[in-house]
Short mmCIF file of C-alpha atoms in Angstrom, two decimals:
data_model
loop_
_atom_site.label_atom_id
_atom_site.label_comp_id
_atom_site.label_asym_id
_atom_site.label_seq_id
_atom_site.Cartn_x
_atom_site.Cartn_y
_atom_site.Cartn_z
CA MET A 299 101.00 105.47 117.03
CA VAL A 300 103.18 102.83 118.66
CA ALA A 301 106.70 104.03 119.49
CA PRO A 302 109.42 102.17 117.58
CA ARG A 303 111.21 99.42 119.46
CA ALA A 304 114.98 99.61 119.72
CA ASN A 305 116.88 96.93 117.80
CA TRP A 306 119.87 97.22 120.11
CA LYS A 307 120.91 99.12 123.22
CA GLY A 308 124.46 99.83 124.28
CA TYR A 309 127.12 102.53 124.46
CA ILE A 310 129.21 104.70 122.17
CA LYS A 311 132.74 105.20 123.45
CA PHE A 312 135.33 107.64 122.09
CA GLY A 313 138.50 108.11 124.10
CA GLU A 314 137.49 107.79 127.75
CA VAL A 315 133.99 109.21 127.12
CA ALA A 316 131.09 106.74 126.95
CA PHE A 317 127.34 107.32 126.81
CA PRO A 318 124.28 105.09 126.31
CA VAL A 319 122.43 104.94 122.99
CA ALA A 320 119.61 102.98 121.39
CA LEU A 321 119.69 101.77 117.79
CA TYR A 322 116.56 101.97 115.63
CA THR A 323 115.96 100.79 112.07
CA ALA A 324 116.14 103.74 109.68
CA ALA A 325 114.85 101.94 106.58
CA SER A 326 112.39 99.07 106.54
CA SER A 327 110.51 97.07 103.92
CA SER A 328 107.79 95.98 106.38
CA GLU A 329 105.30 98.44 104.86
CA ARG A 330 105.57 96.94 101.40
CA ILE A 331 102.74 94.83 100.06
CA ALA A 332 103.29 91.15 100.85
CA PHE A 333 101.61 88.11 99.31
CA ASN A 334 100.68 84.77 100.81
CA THR A 335 101.06 81.59 98.80
CA LEU A 336 97.76 79.73 98.40
CA ASN A 337 96.53 76.42 97.10
CA ARG A 338 94.78 77.37 93.85
CA LYS A 339 92.23 74.53 94.24
CA THR A 340 91.22 75.10 97.89
CA GLY A 341 92.16 78.75 98.47
CA ASN A 342 94.00 77.73 101.66
CA ARG A 343 97.44 79.00 102.59
CA VAL A 344 100.31 76.59 102.09
CA ARG A 345 103.19 76.21 104.51
CA ARG A 346 106.84 75.68 103.77
CA GLU A 347 108.18 72.25 104.65
CA PHE A 348 111.75 70.92 104.72
CA VAL A 349 112.19 67.51 103.15
CA ASP A 350 115.13 65.14 102.89
CA SER A 351 116.67 65.60 99.44
CA GLU A 352 117.20 61.83 99.06
CA THR A 353 114.27 60.15 100.81
CA GLY A 354 111.69 62.88 100.24
CA ASP A 355 110.53 62.56 103.87
CA ALA A 356 109.58 65.65 105.88
CA VAL A 357 112.21 66.71 108.45
CA GLU A 358 110.91 68.18 111.73
CA ARG A 359 112.56 71.28 113.21
CA ASP A 360 114.27 69.36 116.03
CA ASP A 361 115.97 67.12 113.45
CA GLN A 362 117.36 70.00 111.40
CA VAL A 363 120.99 71.00 111.94
CA LYS A 364 123.48 73.37 110.27
CA GLY A 365 126.08 71.90 107.93
CA PHE A 366 129.04 73.32 106.01
CA GLU A 367 129.81 71.61 102.69
CA ILE A 368 133.49 70.69 102.38
CA GLU A 369 133.12 68.83 99.08
CA ASP A 370 130.30 67.56 96.91
CA GLY A 371 127.88 65.71 99.20
CA ARG A 372 130.10 65.86 102.32
CA TYR A 373 129.32 68.21 105.20
CA VAL A 374 130.71 69.26 108.57
CA VAL A 375 127.78 69.26 111.02
CA LEU A 376 127.61 72.23 113.41
CA GLU A 377 125.43 71.91 116.50
CA PRO A 378 123.51 75.00 117.73
CA ASP A 379 125.59 75.33 120.91
CA GLU A 380 128.81 75.13 118.86
CA VAL A 381 127.62 77.96 116.58
CA ALA A 382 126.57 80.03 119.60
CA ALA A 383 129.99 79.53 121.23
CA ALA A 384 131.74 80.78 118.07
CA ILE A 385 129.89 84.11 118.09
CA PRO A 386 132.12 86.94 119.39
CA ASN A 387 131.35 88.15 122.88
CA SER A 388 129.52 91.46 122.97
CA ASP A 389 130.19 94.16 125.52
CA LYS A 390 127.39 96.29 123.99
CA THR A 391 129.83 99.07 123.15
CA LEU A 392 130.44 100.85 119.85
CA LYS A 393 134.12 101.68 120.26
CA VAL A 394 135.25 104.51 117.97
CA GLU A 395 138.52 103.42 116.37
CA ALA A 396 139.12 106.43 114.13
CA PHE A 397 137.63 109.65 112.78
CA ILE A 398 137.84 109.93 109.00
CA PRO A 399 136.80 112.50 106.33
CA ILE A 400 133.03 112.19 106.00
CA ASP A 401 133.11 111.44 102.26
CA GLU A 402 136.02 108.99 102.31
CA VAL A 403 133.96 105.77 102.44
CA ASP A 404 132.72 104.58 99.03
CA ASP A 405 128.96 104.09 99.32
CA VAL A 406 129.26 100.63 97.73
CA TYR A 407 130.35 99.52 101.22
CA PHE A 408 127.13 100.79 102.86
CA ASP A 409 124.88 98.03 104.18
CA LYS A 410 121.97 99.18 106.40
CA PRO A 411 121.27 102.51 108.14
CA TYR A 412 120.20 102.82 111.79
CA TYR A 413 119.34 105.84 113.91
CA LEU A 414 121.45 106.13 117.05
CA ALA A 415 119.32 107.93 119.64
CA PRO A 416 120.70 109.14 122.99
CA ASP A 417 119.64 108.02 126.42
CA LYS A 418 118.58 110.88 128.70
CA MET A 419 121.57 110.25 130.95
CA GLY A 420 124.10 110.73 128.14
CA SER A 421 122.63 113.59 126.13
CA ASP A 422 125.50 116.02 126.82
CA ALA A 423 128.19 113.63 125.59
CA TYR A 424 125.97 112.68 122.65
CA LYS A 425 125.63 116.32 121.56
CA LEU A 426 129.35 116.87 122.07
CA LEU A 427 130.22 114.03 119.68
CA ARG A 428 127.58 115.11 117.14
CA ASP A 429 128.62 118.78 117.11
CA GLY A 430 132.34 117.97 117.16
CA MET A 431 132.04 115.70 114.10
CA THR A 432 129.85 118.24 112.30
CA LYS A 433 132.38 121.02 112.84
CA ALA A 434 135.34 118.84 111.84
CA LYS A 435 133.39 117.33 108.89
CA VAL A 436 134.35 113.82 109.90
CA ALA A 437 132.63 110.47 110.52
CA ALA A 438 133.50 107.84 113.12
CA ILE A 439 134.48 104.24 112.44
CA ALA A 440 133.37 101.95 115.27
CA ARG A 441 132.95 98.21 115.86
CA THR A 442 130.69 96.07 117.99
CA VAL A 443 128.73 92.83 117.89
CA LEU A 444 125.35 93.45 116.28
CA PHE A 445 122.89 90.69 115.47
CA ARG A 446 125.40 87.93 116.35
CA ARG A 447 128.17 89.25 114.10
CA LEU A 448 131.06 91.64 114.62
CA ARG A 449 130.09 94.70 112.58
CA THR A 450 131.91 97.76 111.38
CA VAL A 451 129.69 100.83 111.76
CA LEU A 452 130.12 104.26 110.19
CA ILE A 453 128.66 106.92 112.52
CA ARG A 454 127.76 110.30 111.02
CA PRO A 455 125.89 113.44 112.10
CA HIS A 456 122.34 113.31 110.75
CA GLY A 457 119.92 116.17 111.35
CA SER A 458 119.71 116.67 115.10
CA GLY A 459 121.20 113.27 115.87
CA LEU A 460 123.50 110.51 114.66
CA ILE A 461 123.06 107.77 112.11
CA GLY A 462 125.05 104.53 112.08
CA SER A 463 125.43 102.53 108.87
CA THR A 464 126.73 98.98 109.00
CA LEU A 465 129.41 98.44 106.39
CA ASN A 466 130.01 95.49 104.08
CA TYR A 467 133.33 93.75 104.52
CA ASP A 468 135.84 94.03 101.72
CA TYR A 469 135.34 90.40 100.67
CA GLU A 470 131.61 91.09 100.28
CA VAL A 471 132.11 93.94 97.80
CA ARG A 472 132.73 92.82 94.24
CA SER A 473 135.40 94.53 92.18
CA SER A 474 134.18 96.95 89.54
CA GLU A 475 136.91 95.83 87.12
CA LYS A 476 134.88 92.86 85.89
CA ALA A 477 131.77 94.98 85.41
CA PHE A 478 133.60 97.57 83.29
CA GLU A 479 136.27 95.41 81.60
CA GLU A 480 134.58 95.65 78.19
CA MET A 481 134.23 99.43 78.36
CA PRO A 482 135.69 100.80 75.10
CA ASP A 483 138.43 103.40 75.42
CA LEU A 484 136.72 106.35 73.74
CA LYS A 485 137.41 110.04 74.12
CA ILE A 486 134.31 112.24 74.00
CA GLU A 487 134.96 115.86 73.11
CA GLY A 488 133.81 118.75 70.96
CA GLU A 489 130.13 119.38 70.29
CA MET A 490 128.93 116.15 71.90
CA LEU A 491 130.61 116.95 75.23
CA GLU A 492 129.34 120.54 75.20
CA LEU A 493 125.79 119.36 74.46
CA ALA A 494 125.99 116.81 77.30
CA LYS A 495 127.13 119.56 79.71
CA HIS A 496 124.25 121.77 78.54
CA ILE A 497 121.66 119.04 79.10
CA ILE A 498 123.08 118.28 82.58
CA ASN A 499 122.92 121.97 83.54
CA THR A 500 119.30 122.28 82.40
CA LYS A 501 118.34 119.19 84.44
CA LYS A 502 119.97 120.20 87.72
CA GLY A 503 117.80 119.73 90.81
CA GLN A 504 117.75 118.55 94.41
CA PHE A 505 116.99 115.14 95.87
CA ASP A 506 113.51 114.97 97.35
CA PRO A 507 112.43 111.38 98.21
CA LYS A 508 108.77 112.48 98.34
CA GLN A 509 108.84 113.03 94.58
CA PHE A 510 109.59 109.37 93.89
CA GLU A 511 106.58 107.11 93.85
CA ASP A 512 106.59 103.32 94.17
CA ARG A 513 104.55 102.64 91.04
CA TYR A 514 104.63 98.90 91.58
CA GLU A 515 103.09 99.25 95.04
CA LYS A 516 100.42 101.63 93.76
CA ALA A 517 99.60 99.36 90.81
CA VAL A 518 99.21 96.29 93.05
CA VAL A 519 96.91 98.19 95.45
CA GLU A 520 94.74 99.24 92.50
CA LEU A 521 94.69 95.66 91.20
CA VAL A 522 93.56 94.33 94.61
CA LYS A 523 90.79 96.95 94.79
CA ALA A 524 89.63 96.08 91.28
CA LYS A 525 89.52 92.37 92.16
CA ILE A 526 87.44 93.05 95.29
CA GLU A 527 85.02 95.24 93.34
CA GLY A 528 84.80 92.85 90.38
CA ARG A 529 86.36 95.30 87.97
CA THR A 530 88.91 94.66 85.27
CA LEU A 531 91.71 97.11 84.73
CA PRO A 532 92.27 98.49 81.22
CA LYS A 533 95.15 96.91 79.35
CA LYS A 534 98.24 99.04 79.07
CA LYS A 535 99.41 100.13 75.66
CA ALA A 536 102.64 98.57 74.52
CA VAL A 537 105.59 100.91 74.78
CA ALA A 538 106.78 101.91 71.32
CA ALA A 539 110.45 101.26 70.79
CA SER A 540 112.42 104.39 70.04
CA LYS A 541 113.84 104.68 66.55
CA PRO A 542 117.58 104.28 66.31
CA SER A 543 119.45 107.54 65.85
CA ASP A 544 123.03 108.66 66.12
CA LEU A 545 124.28 109.99 69.45
CA LEU A 546 125.00 113.51 68.21
CA GLN A 547 121.49 113.93 66.77
CA ALA A 548 119.93 112.55 69.99
CA LEU A 549 121.95 115.08 72.01
CA ARG A 550 120.85 117.92 69.74
CA GLU A 551 117.20 116.92 70.12
CA SER A 552 117.59 116.62 73.92
CA ALA A 553 119.08 120.11 74.00
CA GLY A 554 116.15 121.46 71.97
CA MET A 555 118.19 121.99 68.85
CA SER A 556 116.80 121.06 65.44
CA ALA A 557 118.82 119.16 62.90
CA PRO A 558 120.74 121.23 60.33
CA ALA A 559 118.19 122.38 57.75
CA LYS A 560 118.44 120.85 54.28
CA THR A 561 118.60 123.29 51.35
CA LYS A 562 115.18 123.54 49.69
CA ARG A 563 114.44 125.10 46.29
CA THR A 564 111.79 127.80 46.45
CA ALA A 565 109.07 128.17 43.80
CA ALA A 566 110.82 131.24 42.42
CA ASN A 567 114.15 129.40 42.17
CA ALA A 568 112.44 126.43 40.56
CA ASN A 569 110.77 128.68 37.95
CA ALA A 570 114.03 130.46 37.33
CA GLY A 571 115.70 127.11 36.80
CA LYS A 572 113.02 126.11 34.28
CA SER A 573 113.44 129.43 32.45
CA ARG A 574 117.19 128.90 32.22
CA GLN A 575 116.63 125.40 30.85
CA LYS A 576 114.22 126.75 28.19
CA ALA A 577 116.62 129.51 27.24
CA THR A 578 119.46 127.00 26.91
CA ARG A 579 117.41 124.74 24.68
CA ALA A 580 116.24 127.69 22.57
CA SER A 581 119.80 128.94 22.19
CA GLY A 582 120.98 125.53 21.11
CA SER A 583 118.17 125.20 18.59
CA LYS A 584 118.89 128.65 17.16
CA GLY A 585 122.54 127.82 16.81
CA ARG A 586 121.80 124.64 14.89
CA SER A 587 119.35 126.51 12.58
CA THR A 588 121.92 129.24 11.72
CA GLY A 589 124.51 126.62 10.92
CA ALA A 590 122.13 124.89 8.50
CA HIS A 591 121.42 128.19 6.62
CA GLN A 592 125.10 128.88 6.28
CA ARG A 593 125.74 125.40 4.79
CA ARG A 594 122.90 125.86 2.22
CA ALA A 595 124.15 129.32 1.23
CA SER A 596 127.64 128.01 0.53
#
């Protein structure tokens, strides 16, 4: 197996202590299934081509340049050397600016994770920082130029090493107020809240990424195999829509509780009811008959 290639090499510096590290990608989508775009008629791959939006002519790479739109249809042209000159200078050093409580950063700010591995020459200082942060339950905020941009990096202990996560800037994170502005102001309490707590307690578990399967990836692999072998995959059954029900009843069913039983008349009760009806009718008939005799006698 080929050893992973470092994305970046530099130093971590806290106080007057500095040691060399290498940065490796911790999460990658390179293993996902990828498709090529083909010409349906010829079966050949097609290539992407840039064309002039007005003339429709193809534009070669050497004639392409960056532009920033200042108003509709007007651009400021930026030459490659001008863009390169604007990039902050990098001293290849992750300077720790502060140590903060490890759970203080909202994960909505997290961008991409990278493993920070030590160089052999700096392993003692590396372990000192890792163990010190672990004991103090803190993370480190550091900055450096990564991939041509000044990045803020959150460094945390991770297993036997350190992990650095680039952070989104504040202007990149959208406010949650717009997303939740139509949330009704409801107070949930009583039986519904207790049932929700019960269901949560019965579903408690631990995060194990191995339990989660990429069903899309698996389905595409099976589809490709079927195509190669000339097979057709069986059609999936349509998912039946769940019947609407009230929230309380849905909670009761989720908690394994049956709905309150409706009162049912047993055979004995039904017969007794019929007997009472017969007796009532008979009594009424007898009463009417006695009254008639009395009127004739008078």
